[in-house]
PDB file of C-alpha atoms in Angstrom:
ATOM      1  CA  UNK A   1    -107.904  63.838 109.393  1.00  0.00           C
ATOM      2  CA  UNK A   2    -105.848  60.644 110.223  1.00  0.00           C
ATOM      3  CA  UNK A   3    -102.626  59.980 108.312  1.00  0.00           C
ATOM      4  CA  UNK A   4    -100.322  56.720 108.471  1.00  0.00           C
ATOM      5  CA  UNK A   5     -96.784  56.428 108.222  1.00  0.00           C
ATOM      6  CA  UNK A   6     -97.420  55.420 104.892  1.00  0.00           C
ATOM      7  CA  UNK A   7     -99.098  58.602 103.684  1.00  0.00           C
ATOM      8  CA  UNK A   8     -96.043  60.627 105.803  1.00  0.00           C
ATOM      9  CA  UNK A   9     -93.740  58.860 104.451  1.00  0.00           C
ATOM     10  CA  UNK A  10     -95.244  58.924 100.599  1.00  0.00           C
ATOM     11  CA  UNK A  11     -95.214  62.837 101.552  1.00  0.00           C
ATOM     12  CA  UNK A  12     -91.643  63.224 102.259  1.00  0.00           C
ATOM     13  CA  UNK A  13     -90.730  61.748  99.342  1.00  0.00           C
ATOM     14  CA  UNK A  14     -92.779  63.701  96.807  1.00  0.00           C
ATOM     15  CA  UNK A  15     -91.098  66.312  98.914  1.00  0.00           C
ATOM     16  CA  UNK A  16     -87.439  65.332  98.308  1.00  0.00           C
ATOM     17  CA  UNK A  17     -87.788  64.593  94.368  1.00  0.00           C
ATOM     18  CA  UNK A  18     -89.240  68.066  94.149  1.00  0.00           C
ATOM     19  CA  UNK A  19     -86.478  69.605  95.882  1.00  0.00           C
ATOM     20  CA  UNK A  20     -83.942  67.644  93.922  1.00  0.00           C
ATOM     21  CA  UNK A  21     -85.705  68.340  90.850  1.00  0.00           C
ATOM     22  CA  UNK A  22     -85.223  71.676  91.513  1.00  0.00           C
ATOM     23  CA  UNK A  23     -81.555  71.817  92.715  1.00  0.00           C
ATOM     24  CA  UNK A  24     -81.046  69.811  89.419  1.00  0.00           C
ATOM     25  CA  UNK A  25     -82.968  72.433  87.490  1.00  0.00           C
ATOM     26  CA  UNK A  26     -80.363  75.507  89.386  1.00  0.00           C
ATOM     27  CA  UNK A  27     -77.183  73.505  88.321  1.00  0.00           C
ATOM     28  CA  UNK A  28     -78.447  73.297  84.312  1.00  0.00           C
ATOM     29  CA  UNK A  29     -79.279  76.708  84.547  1.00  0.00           C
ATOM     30  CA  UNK A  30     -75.368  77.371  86.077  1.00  0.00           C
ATOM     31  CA  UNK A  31     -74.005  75.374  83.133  1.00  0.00           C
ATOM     32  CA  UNK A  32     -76.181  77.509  80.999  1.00  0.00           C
ATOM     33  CA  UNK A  33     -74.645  80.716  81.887  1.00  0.00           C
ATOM     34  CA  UNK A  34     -71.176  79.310  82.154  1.00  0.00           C
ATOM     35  CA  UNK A  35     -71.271  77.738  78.744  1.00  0.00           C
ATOM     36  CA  UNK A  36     -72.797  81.167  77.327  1.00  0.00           C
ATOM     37  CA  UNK A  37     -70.010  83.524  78.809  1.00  0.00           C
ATOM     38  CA  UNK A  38     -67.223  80.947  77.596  1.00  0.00           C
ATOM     39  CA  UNK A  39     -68.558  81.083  74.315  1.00  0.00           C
ATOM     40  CA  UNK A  40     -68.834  84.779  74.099  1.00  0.00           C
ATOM     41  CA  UNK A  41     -65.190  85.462  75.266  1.00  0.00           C
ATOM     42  CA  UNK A  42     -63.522  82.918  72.961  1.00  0.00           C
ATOM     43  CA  UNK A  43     -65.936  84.938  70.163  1.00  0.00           C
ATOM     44  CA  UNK A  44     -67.518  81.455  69.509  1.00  0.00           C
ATOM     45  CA  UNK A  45     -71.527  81.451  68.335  1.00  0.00           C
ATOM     46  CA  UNK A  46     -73.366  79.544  70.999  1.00  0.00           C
ATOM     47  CA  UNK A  47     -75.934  77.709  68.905  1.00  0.00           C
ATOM     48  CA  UNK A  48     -79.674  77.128  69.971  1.00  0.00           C
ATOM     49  CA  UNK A  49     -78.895  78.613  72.913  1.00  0.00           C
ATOM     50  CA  UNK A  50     -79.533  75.615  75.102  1.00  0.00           C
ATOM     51  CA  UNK A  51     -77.160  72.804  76.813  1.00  0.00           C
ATOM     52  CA  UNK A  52     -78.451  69.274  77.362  1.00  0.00           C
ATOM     53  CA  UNK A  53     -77.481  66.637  80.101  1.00  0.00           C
ATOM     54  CA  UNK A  54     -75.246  63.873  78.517  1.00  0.00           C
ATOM     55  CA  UNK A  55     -74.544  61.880  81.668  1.00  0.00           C
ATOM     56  CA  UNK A  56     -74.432  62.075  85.209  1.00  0.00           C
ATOM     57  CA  UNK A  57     -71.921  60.090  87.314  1.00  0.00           C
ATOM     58  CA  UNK A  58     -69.653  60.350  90.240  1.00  0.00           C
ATOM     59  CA  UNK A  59     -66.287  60.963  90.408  1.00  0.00           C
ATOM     60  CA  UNK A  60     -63.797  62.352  92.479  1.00  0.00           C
ATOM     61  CA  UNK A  61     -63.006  66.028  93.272  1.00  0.00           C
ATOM     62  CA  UNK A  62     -59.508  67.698  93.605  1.00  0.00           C
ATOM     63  CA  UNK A  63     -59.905  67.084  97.313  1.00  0.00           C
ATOM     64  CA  UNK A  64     -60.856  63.165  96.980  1.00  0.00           C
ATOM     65  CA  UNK A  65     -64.474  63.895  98.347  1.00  0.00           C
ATOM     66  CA  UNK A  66     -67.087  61.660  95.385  1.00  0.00           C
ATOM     67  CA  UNK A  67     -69.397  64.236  94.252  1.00  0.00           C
ATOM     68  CA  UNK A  68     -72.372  64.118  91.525  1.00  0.00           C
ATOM     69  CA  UNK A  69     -70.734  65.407  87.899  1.00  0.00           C
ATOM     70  CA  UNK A  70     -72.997  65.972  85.322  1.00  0.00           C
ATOM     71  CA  UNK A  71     -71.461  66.858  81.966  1.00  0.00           C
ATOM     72  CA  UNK A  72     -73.699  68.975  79.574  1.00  0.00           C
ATOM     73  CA  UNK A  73     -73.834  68.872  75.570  1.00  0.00           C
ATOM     74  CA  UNK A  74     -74.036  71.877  73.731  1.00  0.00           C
ATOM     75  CA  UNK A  75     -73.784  73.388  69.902  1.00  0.00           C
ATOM     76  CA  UNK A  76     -71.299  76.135  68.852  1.00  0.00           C
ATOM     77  CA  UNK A  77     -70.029  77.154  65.715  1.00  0.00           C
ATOM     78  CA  UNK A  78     -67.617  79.391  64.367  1.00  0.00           C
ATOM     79  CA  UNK A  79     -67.571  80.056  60.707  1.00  0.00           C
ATOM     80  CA  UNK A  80     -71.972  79.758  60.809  1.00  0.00           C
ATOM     81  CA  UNK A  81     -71.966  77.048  58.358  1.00  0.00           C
ATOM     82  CA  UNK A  82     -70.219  74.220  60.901  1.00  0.00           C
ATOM     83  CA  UNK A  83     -71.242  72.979  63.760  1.00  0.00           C
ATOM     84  CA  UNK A  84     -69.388  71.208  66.903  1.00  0.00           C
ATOM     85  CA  UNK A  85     -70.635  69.432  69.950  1.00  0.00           C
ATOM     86  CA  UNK A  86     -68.621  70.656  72.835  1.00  0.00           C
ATOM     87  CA  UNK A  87     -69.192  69.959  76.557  1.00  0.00           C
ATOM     88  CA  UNK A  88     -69.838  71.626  80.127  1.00  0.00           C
ATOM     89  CA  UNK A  89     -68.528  69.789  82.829  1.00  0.00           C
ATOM     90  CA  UNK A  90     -70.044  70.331  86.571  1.00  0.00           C
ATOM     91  CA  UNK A  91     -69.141  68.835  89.507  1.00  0.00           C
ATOM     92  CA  UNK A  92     -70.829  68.769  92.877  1.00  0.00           C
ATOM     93  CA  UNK A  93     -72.733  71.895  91.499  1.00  0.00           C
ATOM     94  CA  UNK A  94     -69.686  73.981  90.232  1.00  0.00           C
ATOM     95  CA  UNK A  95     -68.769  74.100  86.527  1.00  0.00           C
ATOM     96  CA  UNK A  96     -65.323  73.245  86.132  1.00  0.00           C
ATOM     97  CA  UNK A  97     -64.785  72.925  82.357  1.00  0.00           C
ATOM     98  CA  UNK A  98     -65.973  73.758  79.302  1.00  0.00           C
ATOM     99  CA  UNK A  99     -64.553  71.200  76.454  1.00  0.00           C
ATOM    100  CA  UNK A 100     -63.953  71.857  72.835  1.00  0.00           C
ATOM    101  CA  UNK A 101     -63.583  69.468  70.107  1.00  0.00           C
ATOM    102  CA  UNK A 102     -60.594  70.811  67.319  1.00  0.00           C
ATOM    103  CA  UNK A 103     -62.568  73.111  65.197  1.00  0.00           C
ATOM    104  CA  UNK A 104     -61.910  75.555  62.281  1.00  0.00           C
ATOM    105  CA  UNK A 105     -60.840  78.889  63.070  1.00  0.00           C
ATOM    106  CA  UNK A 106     -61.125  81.693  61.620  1.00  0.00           C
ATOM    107  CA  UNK A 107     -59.320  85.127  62.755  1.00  0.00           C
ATOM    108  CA  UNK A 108     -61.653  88.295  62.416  1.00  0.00           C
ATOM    109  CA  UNK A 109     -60.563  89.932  59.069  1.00  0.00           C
ATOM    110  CA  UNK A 110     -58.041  93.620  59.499  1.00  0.00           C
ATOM    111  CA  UNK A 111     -59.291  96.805  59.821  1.00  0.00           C
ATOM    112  CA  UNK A 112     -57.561  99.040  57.754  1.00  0.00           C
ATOM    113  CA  UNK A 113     -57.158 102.966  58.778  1.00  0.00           C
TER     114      UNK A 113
END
């Protein structure tokens, strides 16, 4: 079996976009869990279950270094008959945020003893 340098080189790059396919694939799956654990402690419903990538750009970390930062869209409501588009923000594969538009609150009702 002879290869070229083409057929090497057409190799390593299948290669590559598989591995960053799958790196990509880890980081939603971070921003997944992240997003679901916010939502649970601020006693928001995390709708569908699901986040979905919104854009992907480069920007600047707290240390100057550029780094990839995607920012993932997600639903949540509160009440159950709203619903708000809030937003996970990861950069360089760590979430840093979670953002929340102003939405309705409402307090769990009083137990009474």
């Amino acid at each position: 079996m002879n290869l070229d340098l083409s057929d090497i080189l057409l190799v390593t790059a299948l290669i590559v976009i598989g591995a960053l396919f799958w790196r990509s694939h880890g980081i939603r799956e971070r921003a997944l869990t992240a997003t679901h654990r916010f939502c649970e402690r601020e006693q928001l419903e995390f709708l569908d279950e699901s986040v979905g990538l919104e854009k992907l750009t480069l920007s600047k970390d707290n240390n100057g270094k550029r780094r990839i930062t995607r920012i993932y869209r997600f639903e949540f409501t509160v009440t159950g008959g709203e619903r708000y588009e809030g937003r996970t923000v990861v950069q360089g594969g760590v979430t840093q945020r979670v953002e929340l538009p102003p939405h309705r609150y409402t307090p769990p009702p009083e137990e009474l003893h």
